[in-house]
Every structure is written in C-alpha cells, then in structure tokens.
Amino acid sequence: MEPQLAYEALKAFQIDTAYYQSLGALAGWDQRTYIPHRGHAHRARQFAALARLLHARKTNPQVGEWLQAVEGSALTADPESVEAVNVREWRRDYERAVRVPDDLAVALAQAQSEGESAWESLREADDWTGFKPYLKRVLELQREYAEAVGYESEPYDALLEDYEPGERAARLERVFEVLGTASRRILDQIMGSKVRPPVGILHRPYPVEVQREIVYEVTGALGYDLEGGRIDPTAHPFELAVGPGDVRITTRYYPDYFNAAFFGGVHEAGHAMYEQGLPAEHWGTPMGQAVSMGVHESQSRMWENMVGRSLGFWRYFFPRLQPRFASLRDVRIEDFHRAVNAVKPSLIRVEADEVTYNLHILIRFEIELALFRGQLEVDDLPDAWNAKYRYYLGISPASYKDGVMQDVHWGSGLFGYFPSYTLGNVYAAQLFSQAESDLGPLESLLEQGSFAPLLSWLREKIHRHGRRYPPRILVQRAAGEPPRAEYLVRYLEKRFGDIYELD
Ligand code: ZN
C-alpha cells in the first residue's frame, strides 16, 4: 500500500478509536459526579463492552500492516515531523498492546475493577485481611503483565513505561535519594523553627457558595478557559478531558476549611490548562496527546504550589478574597500566606504539604520496588509501611485505613504510578526556574495578576508538543538540562527558608 494512503487510513482509524475513548471518558465523568446510585451496575457493563471494543482495535493486525507500509518511507524521514511522531508513538502503543495476551488483558481489567471496589468498602471497615487476597491477585497479574510487555533491566521498568515513558527504576532511586535526604533536613529545620503558622484561620466558616464563586474566579484568572470547561463538586477532585472545547474539573468543598476547594481547584485547573493547550488540530493522534503523567503533574503542581502558594500571588489575590469572607477580616496577608504553606508531618499523602509530600511518595516507591524485586511480600506490607513512616516522618498509623490502605492505587493495579507525582514536582521546579530566566522575576508578574506570560511559556515549551519528545527530552529542551532533583531542593529551601525564617 502507498505510504500516504496507509497513513491516512491509519490516522482515520486511530481518531475513531479516540472518539470511542472520549465517549468512555464522558461516561467516566458522569460516573464520578451525577450518576444515580442504581445506575452503577449498568455503567460497569458499558465500560466492559467499551474495553473489549478498544482492546480489539488497539491490537487489530491491520494497524501493524498500515504501520509497516509507512515506516521507513519519505513521510517519516524527519523524525520530528507530525507524521513521524504519530507513527513512532502508534508503533509503541501497538507493540505494547499486542504483547499482552487477550486472557491476561481480561483478567487484569477484572481484577483491577474488583480490587478497586473491594478497596472502597474494606478501607472504610479497616479490613486489611479481607483486602489482602485482592491485592495479591492484582500484584500477581501485574507481574505477569511486566513479563509480557518486557523490559531491559527489571520488571518495575515495564510498569513505569505506562506512566512515564523512558523512566527507569535505577534513575528514580537516585532522584529519591537526593530528595529524601534534603526533605528530611528541611523538615528537621522547620521543626526547630520558632515560627508557627496560624493554621486555625483556615478552619473557620467559609460559605460554600462563596468558595464556588472564588474557585471559578481564580481558575479563570489563571487561564483555565471556562467556555470550554466546567467545575463540579466531588469527594475526590479530578480533571477530565472529553475533547477540544470540553475539559472538565472537579473539586471538593468544606464549609469550615478553606484549602481543599481552592487548592484542589487550582491543581485540577493546571491539568486542564495542559489539555486545553494541546494542539486541537491533532486531536486523537499522539501529537495531540499529553506525553506523561509526570509532565501532567508538573503543570498542576506548578499552578497549585509555585504560583498558588507564592507570596506574589497572594499579594494580588488576598485583597480580592478578604472582603468575601467574614472569617478573614482580622487576618493579615503574611499570616494567611504562612498558614497555606504550613508544614507538618502527617499520615495522609493527599493532605501533605510540599516538604513532606515527596517523602510519602518515596515510601511508596521503595515498597513497590521491593515488591517487584522479590524482596517484600504482601503479608509484610503493613509492617514495612509503618516502619518507613516512623523512619522518614517520625509517625506511624494506628489503623490500616490511615496506613497501607489509604490510597486507591494498589487495589486498582496502578503500580509504577506514584513516582509521577514526585517527577511532576521535579519537572515543575526546573521549568519554573527556566521560565523565570526567560520572563524575569515571576513573583512580580504574579503580584500584578499577570498570569498569561507563564501560561504562554508553558504552551510554547510543553503543551504544543504533545508526544513529540519523550518526557526527559521535553524537559531538557524547555529547561536546558535533563531533569534533576536539585532545582526542587533549592525551591523548597528558598520558600520554606523564608516562611520559617531558617538560616
Ligand atoms: Zn494531579
């Protein structure tokens, strides 16, 4: 077949697949927001049918034939051209899909969905013994999956590849070593500081209707296009891209706590702005897709933390916020800024501050690696978990629910996913530093409410490239050198050194 014709046929086929996927995404959004309680069983059957359809399309031998007709042709001669990128990434996706035997794919999907439901009810009941068999099953299948898709040095690398293409366990160990040592040092200094952020001011009455207006206002001001988005309330915030012109987020509201809705909203808006910045003309092909979970997370964390928790941002936004809440009338901006940056070792990852957050991830990474290197068994997980929390954070959970069972990830088979959160922080610090070199002092831009220059910089350096470069190369091209943890360390030292008056 003529290469151009093969490319067009393949592209049309893949875009159709993306339409089916995006209908699934819409059904997923509905399932996590407004579905009636009795609709869940039918929704699960819809998802199963869709999963069968998508698996068949992703492993369709015709895809392999089209790829063969295009590869090596003039169409892919320039490796950075749209066609070459799409073909390279379609090949990668196809090879990974066909290496997984159909019965393993079915078993994985089933075990993961059962594991997730089991986690939901058993976590509530703090029932580790009940949960263990589900976890063992998921882990066993994930090990089979790693063997099926293949790897160079170790099975864990095969799993990382699904979330952070090109990332390797050995390299992550070095990142976490640098970050772990620095985080514990900064945490020790903070614990010895006399500064006590007045966190109580965040736990006052904050009427939910006003919080909702504020979340719309701030995310819109930062650059989230609300004509192409919406913000709904959920227990677990998320961002979901249905397609061009429809990228949604959720956040959670508490009537007597400020941070959750505000920072949850800004975080998810960061994800949404990445999706809104992908080239719409390439939608449904790799050139129009986000490159990795780590890069995704770098966008959300940069807007949430580097921007949203900076003094510059609050100099701009606090005067707008204060008149709207009676609870803030007697609060000084410096105190508010300190409160939203308060650091305290805690048991729960999703509530962690910026300094301890990476230690939570480090613990999970070390445990996952030990599981996949055959150095740890599921039976010994709670002991390993508690020992690591004592070692890194000086505290230890009294229940499974606040310990080894706190995250949905393992029950749903998402091994290899956790490092993306820390990689997101690493990339974000490095990109933010480079943006500052290119744009001038960002604090003073933020202080004027000028957010567009940073967003345009991200659009130019990150968003518009889709999957053109692997994550490490993308960051290197944007920031001038490959990802390194030192930028994040410096950022943490500066921000928390100022706040806690450390020397
Ligand atoms: Zn996120």
Short mmCIF file of C-alpha atoms and ligand atoms in Angstrom, two decimals:
data_model
loop_
_atom_site.label_atom_id
_atom_site.label_comp_id
_atom_site.label_asym_id
_atom_site.label_seq_id
_atom_site.Cartn_x
_atom_site.Cartn_y
_atom_site.Cartn_z
CA MET A 1 0.00 0.00 0.00
CA GLU A 2 1.16 3.51 -0.81
CA PRO A 3 2.62 5.14 2.37
CA GLN A 4 0.45 8.28 2.20
CA LEU A 5 -2.72 6.21 1.83
CA ALA A 6 -1.69 3.88 4.64
CA TYR A 7 -1.00 6.87 6.88
CA GLU A 8 -4.40 8.42 6.13
CA ALA A 9 -6.21 5.13 6.76
CA LEU A 10 -4.34 4.54 9.99
CA LYS A 11 -4.97 8.07 11.19
CA ALA A 12 -8.70 7.83 10.47
CA PHE A 13 -8.84 4.51 12.33
CA GLN A 14 -6.98 5.90 15.37
CA ILE A 15 -9.12 9.03 15.51
CA ASP A 16 -12.25 6.87 15.54
CA THR A 17 -10.72 4.89 18.42
CA ALA A 18 -10.14 8.19 20.22
CA TYR A 19 -13.81 9.12 19.73
CA TYR A 20 -14.90 5.87 21.40
CA GLN A 21 -12.42 6.54 24.19
CA SER A 22 -13.71 10.04 24.70
CA LEU A 23 -17.29 8.74 24.97
CA GLY A 24 -15.93 6.47 27.70
CA ALA A 25 -14.31 9.48 29.35
CA LEU A 26 -17.64 11.28 29.36
CA ALA A 27 -19.34 8.25 30.92
CA GLY A 28 -16.50 8.19 33.48
CA TRP A 29 -17.08 11.82 34.37
CA ASP A 30 -20.78 11.10 34.83
CA GLN A 31 -19.98 8.06 36.98
CA ARG A 32 -17.87 10.19 39.32
CA THR A 33 -20.31 13.13 39.51
CA TYR A 34 -24.06 12.72 38.99
CA ILE A 35 -24.90 9.09 38.19
CA PRO A 36 -27.85 7.77 40.25
CA HIS A 37 -26.84 5.14 42.77
CA ARG A 38 -28.73 2.38 40.96
CA GLY A 39 -27.01 3.14 37.65
CA HIS A 40 -23.61 1.75 38.60
CA ALA A 41 -24.14 -1.86 37.51
CA HIS A 42 -25.25 -0.84 34.03
CA ARG A 43 -22.35 1.62 33.77
CA ALA A 44 -19.88 -1.14 34.66
CA ARG A 45 -21.29 -3.27 31.80
CA GLN A 46 -20.99 -0.31 29.43
CA PHE A 47 -17.34 0.05 30.40
CA ALA A 48 -16.68 -3.67 29.94
CA ALA A 49 -18.17 -3.60 26.44
CA LEU A 50 -16.16 -0.50 25.57
CA ALA A 51 -12.96 -2.05 26.94
CA ARG A 52 -13.46 -5.10 24.66
CA LEU A 53 -14.01 -2.84 21.66
CA LEU A 54 -10.92 -0.72 22.43
CA HIS A 55 -8.70 -3.73 23.07
CA ALA A 56 -9.73 -5.24 19.74
CA ARG A 57 -8.96 -2.00 17.91
CA LYS A 58 -5.60 -1.49 19.63
CA THR A 59 -4.45 -4.99 18.73
CA ASN A 60 -6.03 -5.12 15.26
CA PRO A 61 -3.41 -6.64 12.89
CA GLN A 62 -4.44 -4.12 10.26
CA VAL A 63 -2.77 -1.45 12.42
CA GLY A 64 0.51 -3.38 12.15
CA GLU A 65 0.15 -3.57 8.37
CA TRP A 66 -0.54 0.14 7.96
CA LEU A 67 2.43 0.94 10.20
CA GLN A 68 4.69 -1.27 8.12
CA ALA A 69 3.62 0.47 4.93
CA VAL A 70 4.51 3.90 6.35
CA GLU A 71 7.65 3.17 8.37
CA GLY A 72 10.85 3.94 6.52
CA SER A 73 9.01 5.96 3.87
CA ALA A 74 9.72 9.61 2.99
CA LEU A 75 6.73 10.54 5.16
CA THR A 76 8.66 9.71 8.33
CA ALA A 77 12.12 10.87 7.18
CA ASP A 78 12.16 13.89 9.51
CA PRO A 79 11.83 12.33 12.99
CA GLU A 80 10.24 15.46 14.44
CA SER A 81 7.55 15.81 11.78
CA VAL A 82 3.93 15.28 12.78
CA GLU A 83 3.73 12.10 10.70
CA ALA A 84 6.96 10.61 12.07
CA VAL A 85 5.95 11.33 15.67
CA ASN A 86 2.49 9.83 15.20
CA VAL A 87 3.87 6.72 13.50
CA ARG A 88 6.58 6.21 16.15
CA GLU A 89 4.07 6.51 19.01
CA TRP A 90 1.41 4.40 17.29
CA ARG A 91 4.04 1.70 16.85
CA ARG A 92 4.99 1.91 20.51
CA ASP A 93 1.34 1.68 21.64
CA TYR A 94 0.65 -1.17 19.24
CA GLU A 95 3.66 -3.24 20.32
CA ARG A 96 2.78 -2.85 23.99
CA ALA A 97 -0.85 -3.79 23.32
CA VAL A 98 -0.18 -6.91 21.24
CA ARG A 99 2.34 -8.30 23.72
CA VAL A 100 -0.40 -8.68 26.31
CA PRO A 101 -2.35 -11.91 25.67
CA ASP A 102 -6.12 -11.38 25.47
CA ASP A 103 -6.84 -13.54 28.53
CA LEU A 104 -4.30 -11.58 30.60
CA ALA A 105 -5.84 -8.28 29.48
CA VAL A 106 -9.31 -9.51 30.51
CA ALA A 107 -8.05 -10.91 33.84
CA LEU A 108 -6.24 -7.65 34.61
CA ALA A 109 -9.26 -5.48 33.88
CA GLN A 110 -11.47 -7.68 36.03
CA ALA A 111 -9.03 -7.99 38.96
CA GLN A 112 -8.38 -4.26 38.95
CA SER A 113 -12.03 -3.31 38.94
CA GLU A 114 -12.72 -5.85 41.73
CA GLY A 115 -9.68 -4.61 43.64
CA GLU A 116 -10.89 -1.04 43.44
CA SER A 117 -14.43 -1.86 44.65
CA ALA A 118 -13.00 -4.07 47.41
CA TRP A 119 -10.73 -1.23 48.49
CA GLU A 120 -13.67 1.19 48.70
CA SER A 121 -15.65 -0.92 51.14
CA LEU A 122 -12.80 -2.66 53.00
CA ARG A 123 -10.81 0.52 53.60
CA GLU A 124 -13.84 2.01 55.32
CA ALA A 125 -14.00 -1.12 57.50
CA ASP A 126 -10.21 -1.05 58.08
CA ASP A 127 -10.21 -4.70 56.93
CA TRP A 128 -6.66 -5.50 55.77
CA THR A 129 -7.17 -9.26 56.00
CA GLY A 130 -10.17 -9.01 53.66
CA PHE A 131 -8.31 -6.76 51.23
CA LYS A 132 -5.11 -8.82 51.06
CA PRO A 133 -6.31 -11.51 48.61
CA TYR A 134 -7.45 -8.83 46.13
CA LEU A 135 -4.09 -7.12 46.36
CA LYS A 136 -2.21 -10.40 45.92
CA ARG A 137 -4.22 -11.18 42.81
CA VAL A 138 -3.65 -7.75 41.27
CA LEU A 139 0.06 -7.91 42.05
CA GLU A 140 0.44 -11.38 40.57
CA LEU A 141 -1.22 -10.21 37.34
CA GLN A 142 0.87 -7.04 37.25
CA ARG A 143 3.99 -9.21 37.48
CA GLU A 144 2.71 -11.26 34.55
CA TYR A 145 1.97 -8.06 32.68
CA ALA A 146 5.52 -6.76 33.21
CA GLU A 147 6.92 -10.05 31.84
CA ALA A 148 4.55 -9.89 28.85
CA VAL A 149 5.38 -6.33 27.76
CA GLY A 150 9.08 -6.79 28.53
CA TYR A 151 11.90 -4.66 29.94
CA GLU A 152 15.66 -4.26 29.80
CA SER A 153 16.82 -4.42 33.40
CA GLU A 154 13.93 -5.10 35.77
CA PRO A 155 10.15 -5.70 35.78
CA TYR A 156 9.32 -2.42 37.53
CA ASP A 157 10.64 -0.54 34.48
CA ALA A 158 7.92 -2.14 32.37
CA LEU A 159 5.27 -0.60 34.63
CA LEU A 160 6.93 2.84 34.76
CA GLU A 161 6.81 2.88 30.99
CA ASP A 162 3.00 3.12 31.09
CA TYR A 163 3.07 6.40 33.02
CA GLU A 164 6.48 7.94 32.32
CA PRO A 165 7.89 6.66 29.01
CA GLY A 166 11.66 6.20 29.23
CA GLU A 167 11.86 6.43 33.03
CA ARG A 168 13.82 3.73 34.89
CA ALA A 169 13.79 2.48 38.48
CA ALA A 170 17.55 2.89 38.87
CA ARG A 171 17.40 6.56 37.88
CA LEU A 172 14.44 7.19 40.18
CA GLU A 173 16.38 5.70 43.09
CA ARG A 174 18.97 8.47 42.68
CA VAL A 175 16.29 11.17 42.40
CA PHE A 176 14.65 9.95 45.60
CA GLU A 177 17.96 9.71 47.40
CA VAL A 178 18.74 13.39 46.77
CA LEU A 179 15.20 14.45 47.53
CA GLY A 180 14.75 12.22 50.57
CA THR A 181 17.90 13.50 52.27
CA ALA A 182 17.11 17.14 51.52
CA SER A 183 13.44 16.86 52.54
CA ARG A 184 14.34 15.36 55.91
CA ARG A 185 16.94 18.04 56.52
CA ILE A 186 14.49 20.86 55.69
CA LEU A 187 11.80 19.20 57.79
CA ASP A 188 14.17 18.99 60.78
CA GLN A 189 14.99 22.68 60.45
CA ILE A 190 11.30 23.57 60.24
CA MET A 191 10.51 21.51 63.33
CA GLY A 192 13.18 23.52 65.17
CA SER A 193 11.86 26.90 63.96
CA LYS A 194 10.03 29.27 66.30
CA VAL A 195 7.63 30.29 63.51
CA ARG A 196 4.16 28.79 64.00
CA PRO A 197 1.86 29.42 61.01
CA PRO A 198 -1.65 30.28 62.30
CA VAL A 199 -3.37 27.36 60.54
CA GLY A 200 -6.51 27.89 62.62
CA ILE A 201 -7.59 30.73 60.33
CA LEU A 202 -8.10 28.20 57.53
CA HIS A 203 -10.53 26.20 59.68
CA ARG A 204 -13.15 28.91 60.10
CA PRO A 205 -16.54 29.17 58.38
CA TYR A 206 -16.18 29.63 54.61
CA PRO A 207 -19.63 29.57 52.97
CA VAL A 208 -19.60 27.03 50.15
CA GLU A 209 -21.45 29.25 47.62
CA VAL A 210 -18.76 31.91 48.01
CA GLN A 211 -16.00 29.31 47.73
CA ARG A 212 -17.55 28.16 44.46
CA GLU A 213 -17.51 31.67 43.03
CA ILE A 214 -13.90 32.07 44.14
CA VAL A 215 -12.80 28.81 42.51
CA TYR A 216 -14.38 29.89 39.21
CA GLU A 217 -12.78 33.30 39.53
CA VAL A 218 -9.26 32.16 40.34
CA THR A 219 -9.07 29.32 37.80
CA GLY A 220 -10.44 31.66 35.12
CA ALA A 221 -7.90 34.33 36.05
CA LEU A 222 -5.03 31.85 35.81
CA GLY A 223 -6.05 30.89 32.29
CA TYR A 224 -8.47 27.95 32.50
CA ASP A 225 -10.91 28.51 29.64
CA LEU A 226 -14.29 28.10 31.29
CA GLU A 227 -16.15 28.43 27.99
CA GLY A 228 -14.54 25.06 27.30
CA GLY A 229 -14.77 23.70 30.81
CA ARG A 230 -16.83 23.36 33.97
CA ILE A 231 -16.23 22.78 37.67
CA ASP A 232 -18.30 20.27 39.60
CA PRO A 233 -18.14 19.11 43.22
CA THR A 234 -16.80 15.61 44.03
CA ALA A 235 -15.24 13.84 47.02
CA HIS A 236 -12.04 13.15 45.06
CA PRO A 237 -11.06 16.01 42.74
CA PHE A 238 -10.03 15.17 39.18
CA GLU A 239 -9.59 16.66 35.71
CA LEU A 240 -11.07 15.02 32.68
CA ALA A 241 -10.61 15.90 29.02
CA VAL A 242 -13.55 14.86 26.85
CA GLY A 243 -12.14 16.58 23.79
CA PRO A 244 -11.37 20.00 22.32
CA GLY A 245 -13.68 22.56 23.89
CA ASP A 246 -14.65 20.24 26.74
CA VAL A 247 -12.09 19.84 29.52
CA ARG A 248 -13.71 19.49 32.94
CA ILE A 249 -12.51 19.63 36.51
CA THR A 250 -13.95 18.92 39.95
CA THR A 251 -13.05 19.98 43.45
CA ARG A 252 -14.39 19.38 46.96
CA TYR A 253 -15.99 21.89 49.28
CA TYR A 254 -15.97 22.00 53.08
CA PRO A 255 -17.96 24.75 54.84
CA ASP A 256 -15.27 25.15 57.51
CA TYR A 257 -11.99 24.61 55.68
CA PHE A 258 -10.52 26.87 53.02
CA ASN A 259 -7.69 24.93 51.38
CA ALA A 260 -9.44 21.89 49.91
CA ALA A 261 -11.66 23.59 47.33
CA PHE A 262 -9.27 26.40 46.45
CA PHE A 263 -6.02 24.49 46.00
CA GLY A 264 -7.80 21.38 44.69
CA GLY A 265 -9.45 23.58 42.06
CA VAL A 266 -6.21 25.33 41.09
CA HIS A 267 -4.40 21.97 40.90
CA GLU A 268 -7.00 20.46 38.58
CA ALA A 269 -7.14 23.65 36.52
CA GLY A 270 -3.38 23.21 35.98
CA HIS A 271 -4.09 19.79 34.48
CA ALA A 272 -6.93 21.26 32.43
CA MET A 273 -4.79 24.09 31.01
CA TYR A 274 -2.33 21.48 29.75
CA GLU A 275 -5.14 19.63 27.96
CA GLN A 276 -6.53 22.90 26.60
CA GLY A 277 -3.06 23.79 25.30
CA LEU A 278 -2.59 20.58 23.30
CA PRO A 279 -2.94 21.24 19.57
CA ALA A 280 -6.63 20.65 18.81
CA GLU A 281 -5.89 20.06 15.11
CA HIS A 282 -4.01 16.89 16.13
CA TRP A 283 -6.71 15.62 18.48
CA GLY A 284 -6.97 11.83 18.55
CA THR A 285 -3.34 11.33 17.46
CA PRO A 286 -0.15 11.25 19.60
CA MET A 287 0.77 14.80 18.52
CA GLY A 288 -2.41 15.95 20.27
CA GLN A 289 -1.94 13.90 23.45
CA ALA A 290 -0.34 14.59 26.83
CA VAL A 291 3.09 12.98 26.99
CA SER A 292 3.15 11.53 30.51
CA MET A 293 1.64 11.56 33.96
CA GLY A 294 4.76 13.26 35.33
CA VAL A 295 4.55 16.13 32.86
CA HIS A 296 0.80 16.40 33.55
CA GLU A 297 1.51 16.60 37.25
CA SER A 298 4.22 19.22 36.69
CA GLN A 299 1.56 21.52 35.28
CA SER A 300 -0.95 21.03 38.10
CA ARG A 301 1.68 21.36 40.82
CA MET A 302 3.29 24.43 39.32
CA TRP A 303 -0.04 26.30 39.32
CA GLU A 304 -1.11 24.96 42.69
CA ASN A 305 2.15 25.44 44.61
CA MET A 306 4.75 27.53 42.83
CA VAL A 307 2.11 30.04 41.73
CA GLY A 308 -0.86 29.48 44.05
CA ARG A 309 1.10 29.36 47.31
CA SER A 310 3.54 32.17 46.49
CA LEU A 311 3.55 35.49 48.30
CA GLY A 312 3.35 37.34 44.98
CA PHE A 313 0.14 35.57 44.05
CA TRP A 314 -1.44 36.33 47.42
CA ARG A 315 -0.42 39.99 47.24
CA TYR A 316 -2.62 40.07 44.18
CA PHE A 317 -5.40 37.75 45.26
CA PHE A 318 -5.77 38.24 49.02
CA PRO A 319 -7.26 41.76 48.68
CA ARG A 320 -9.86 40.17 46.37
CA LEU A 321 -10.52 37.26 48.71
CA GLN A 322 -10.63 39.03 52.05
CA PRO A 323 -13.82 41.12 51.58
CA ARG A 324 -15.76 37.99 50.58
CA PHE A 325 -15.29 36.08 53.85
CA ALA A 326 -16.09 37.43 57.32
CA SER A 327 -13.61 34.84 58.64
CA LEU A 328 -10.72 36.71 57.01
CA ARG A 329 -11.49 40.23 58.25
CA ASP A 330 -8.86 40.22 61.01
CA VAL A 331 -6.27 38.24 59.02
CA ARG A 332 -3.02 39.72 57.73
CA ILE A 333 -1.78 38.61 54.33
CA GLU A 334 1.56 37.43 55.80
CA ASP A 335 -0.26 35.17 58.24
CA PHE A 336 -2.54 33.84 55.56
CA HIS A 337 0.44 33.09 53.33
CA ARG A 338 2.20 31.27 56.17
CA ALA A 339 -0.92 29.29 57.01
CA VAL A 340 -1.40 27.95 53.47
CA ASN A 341 2.25 26.88 53.49
CA ALA A 342 2.30 25.24 56.93
CA VAL A 343 4.49 22.12 57.16
CA LYS A 344 3.68 19.23 59.46
CA PRO A 345 4.42 15.50 59.18
CA SER A 346 1.12 13.69 58.67
CA LEU A 347 -0.06 10.19 57.84
CA ILE A 348 -2.17 11.02 54.81
CA ARG A 349 -0.48 11.71 51.47
CA VAL A 350 -3.27 13.76 49.88
CA GLU A 351 -3.21 16.21 52.80
CA ALA A 352 0.58 16.55 52.87
CA ASP A 353 2.46 19.84 52.49
CA GLU A 354 5.14 20.43 49.87
CA VAL A 355 8.07 19.44 52.07
CA THR A 356 6.74 16.10 53.31
CA TYR A 357 4.84 15.17 50.13
CA ASN A 358 7.82 13.62 48.38
CA LEU A 359 8.60 11.53 51.47
CA HIS A 360 5.13 9.97 51.18
CA ILE A 361 5.92 9.12 47.57
CA LEU A 362 9.42 7.89 48.42
CA ILE A 363 7.91 5.40 50.88
CA ARG A 364 5.50 4.05 48.28
CA PHE A 365 8.24 3.86 45.65
CA GLU A 366 10.58 1.90 47.94
CA ILE A 367 7.77 -0.52 48.79
CA GLU A 368 6.75 -1.05 45.16
CA LEU A 369 10.32 -1.62 44.13
CA ALA A 370 10.82 -4.17 46.92
CA LEU A 371 7.61 -5.96 45.86
CA PHE A 372 8.74 -6.19 42.24
CA ARG A 373 12.31 -7.10 43.13
CA GLY A 374 11.00 -10.00 45.20
CA GLN A 375 12.28 -8.53 48.48
CA LEU A 376 8.87 -7.99 50.07
CA GLU A 377 5.61 -9.97 50.24
CA VAL A 378 2.09 -8.59 50.53
CA ASP A 379 1.77 -10.18 54.00
CA ASP A 380 4.61 -7.99 55.27
CA LEU A 381 3.33 -4.75 53.72
CA PRO A 382 1.78 -3.14 56.84
CA ASP A 383 4.96 -3.67 58.89
CA ALA A 384 7.16 -2.30 56.13
CA TRP A 385 4.80 0.66 55.70
CA ASN A 386 4.72 1.55 59.39
CA ALA A 387 8.49 1.20 59.79
CA LYS A 388 9.10 3.56 56.87
CA TYR A 389 6.66 6.14 58.20
CA ARG A 390 8.44 6.04 61.55
CA TYR A 391 11.81 6.38 59.87
CA TYR A 392 11.01 9.16 57.37
CA LEU A 393 8.26 11.11 59.12
CA GLY A 394 8.58 10.13 62.76
CA ILE A 395 4.96 8.99 62.99
CA SER A 396 3.14 5.72 62.49
CA PRO A 397 -0.53 4.96 61.72
CA ALA A 398 -2.85 3.37 64.26
CA SER A 399 -5.06 1.87 61.53
CA TYR A 400 -4.70 0.29 58.08
CA LYS A 401 -7.06 2.93 56.74
CA ASP A 402 -4.59 5.71 57.60
CA GLY A 403 -1.67 3.50 56.62
CA VAL A 404 -1.16 0.91 53.94
CA MET A 405 -4.81 1.04 52.76
CA GLN A 406 -5.10 4.81 52.32
CA ASP A 407 -4.60 5.04 48.54
CA VAL A 408 -6.79 3.62 45.79
CA HIS A 409 -3.75 2.94 43.56
CA TRP A 410 -2.57 -0.53 44.58
CA GLY A 411 -6.00 -2.13 44.69
CA SER A 412 -6.66 -0.80 41.17
CA GLY A 413 -3.34 -2.12 39.90
CA LEU A 414 -1.62 1.23 39.44
CA PHE A 415 1.88 0.07 40.41
CA GLY A 416 4.52 2.39 38.99
CA TYR A 417 2.20 5.39 39.08
CA PHE A 418 3.30 7.05 42.36
CA PRO A 419 6.70 8.28 41.11
CA SER A 420 4.83 10.50 38.60
CA TYR A 421 3.79 12.78 41.46
CA THR A 422 7.36 13.44 42.53
CA LEU A 423 8.61 13.67 38.95
CA GLY A 424 5.90 16.29 38.48
CA ASN A 425 7.38 18.31 41.34
CA VAL A 426 10.90 17.84 39.97
CA TYR A 427 9.93 18.96 36.45
CA ALA A 428 7.81 21.84 37.78
CA ALA A 429 10.66 23.35 39.83
CA GLN A 430 13.03 23.11 36.91
CA LEU A 431 10.56 24.55 34.38
CA PHE A 432 9.57 27.34 36.76
CA SER A 433 13.21 28.29 37.22
CA GLN A 434 13.76 28.40 33.46
CA ALA A 435 10.54 30.39 32.92
CA GLU A 436 11.90 32.90 35.41
CA SER A 437 15.17 33.21 33.47
CA ASP A 438 13.18 33.78 30.29
CA LEU A 439 10.40 36.02 31.62
CA GLY A 440 12.03 37.89 34.50
CA PRO A 441 11.02 37.72 38.19
CA LEU A 442 7.77 35.75 38.26
CA GLU A 443 6.80 36.95 41.75
CA SER A 444 6.35 40.47 40.46
CA LEU A 445 4.27 39.28 37.48
CA LEU A 446 2.08 37.26 39.84
CA GLU A 447 1.75 40.23 42.16
CA GLN A 448 0.24 42.20 39.27
CA GLY A 449 -2.14 39.35 38.44
CA SER A 450 -0.26 38.79 35.21
CA PHE A 451 -0.51 35.02 34.65
CA ALA A 452 -0.63 34.93 30.85
CA PRO A 453 3.15 35.15 30.29
CA LEU A 454 3.77 31.96 32.28
CA LEU A 455 0.89 30.14 30.59
CA SER A 456 2.12 31.21 27.13
CA TRP A 457 5.61 30.00 28.04
CA LEU A 458 4.20 26.59 29.04
CA ARG A 459 2.08 26.43 25.90
CA GLU A 460 5.15 27.12 23.78
CA LYS A 461 7.64 24.88 25.61
CA ILE A 462 5.42 21.98 26.73
CA HIS A 463 1.78 21.90 25.65
CA ARG A 464 2.01 22.34 21.89
CA HIS A 465 4.47 19.45 21.52
CA GLY A 466 2.03 16.69 22.53
CA ARG A 467 4.03 13.44 22.47
CA ARG A 468 6.69 14.77 20.07
CA TYR A 469 9.53 14.21 22.61
CA PRO A 470 9.85 11.72 25.46
CA PRO A 471 9.30 13.46 28.83
CA ARG A 472 13.00 13.76 29.74
CA ILE A 473 13.86 15.29 26.38
CA LEU A 474 10.88 17.61 26.51
CA VAL A 475 12.01 18.93 29.90
CA GLN A 476 15.60 19.16 28.74
CA ARG A 477 14.62 21.18 25.66
CA ALA A 478 12.46 23.50 27.73
CA ALA A 479 14.79 23.89 30.72
CA GLY A 480 18.25 23.49 29.19
CA GLU A 481 19.28 20.33 31.04
CA PRO A 482 17.84 16.91 31.86
CA PRO A 483 15.55 16.61 34.89
CA ARG A 484 17.44 16.96 38.18
CA ALA A 485 16.12 16.97 41.74
CA GLU A 486 18.40 19.85 42.78
CA TYR A 487 16.03 22.51 41.41
CA LEU A 488 13.24 21.23 43.59
CA VAL A 489 15.55 21.13 46.60
CA ARG A 490 16.58 24.74 46.02
CA TYR A 491 12.97 25.82 45.56
CA LEU A 492 11.93 24.14 48.83
CA GLU A 493 14.90 25.65 50.68
CA LYS A 494 14.05 29.13 49.45
CA ARG A 495 10.31 29.06 50.01
CA PHE A 496 10.34 27.37 53.41
CA GLY A 497 13.50 29.15 54.47
CA ASP A 498 11.62 32.44 54.03
CA ILE A 499 8.43 31.26 55.65
CA TYR A 500 10.05 29.58 58.63
CA GLU A 501 12.94 32.07 58.88
CA LEU A 502 15.55 29.34 58.60
CA ASP A 503 19.21 30.16 58.11
ZN ZN B 1 -2.80 15.92 39.77
#
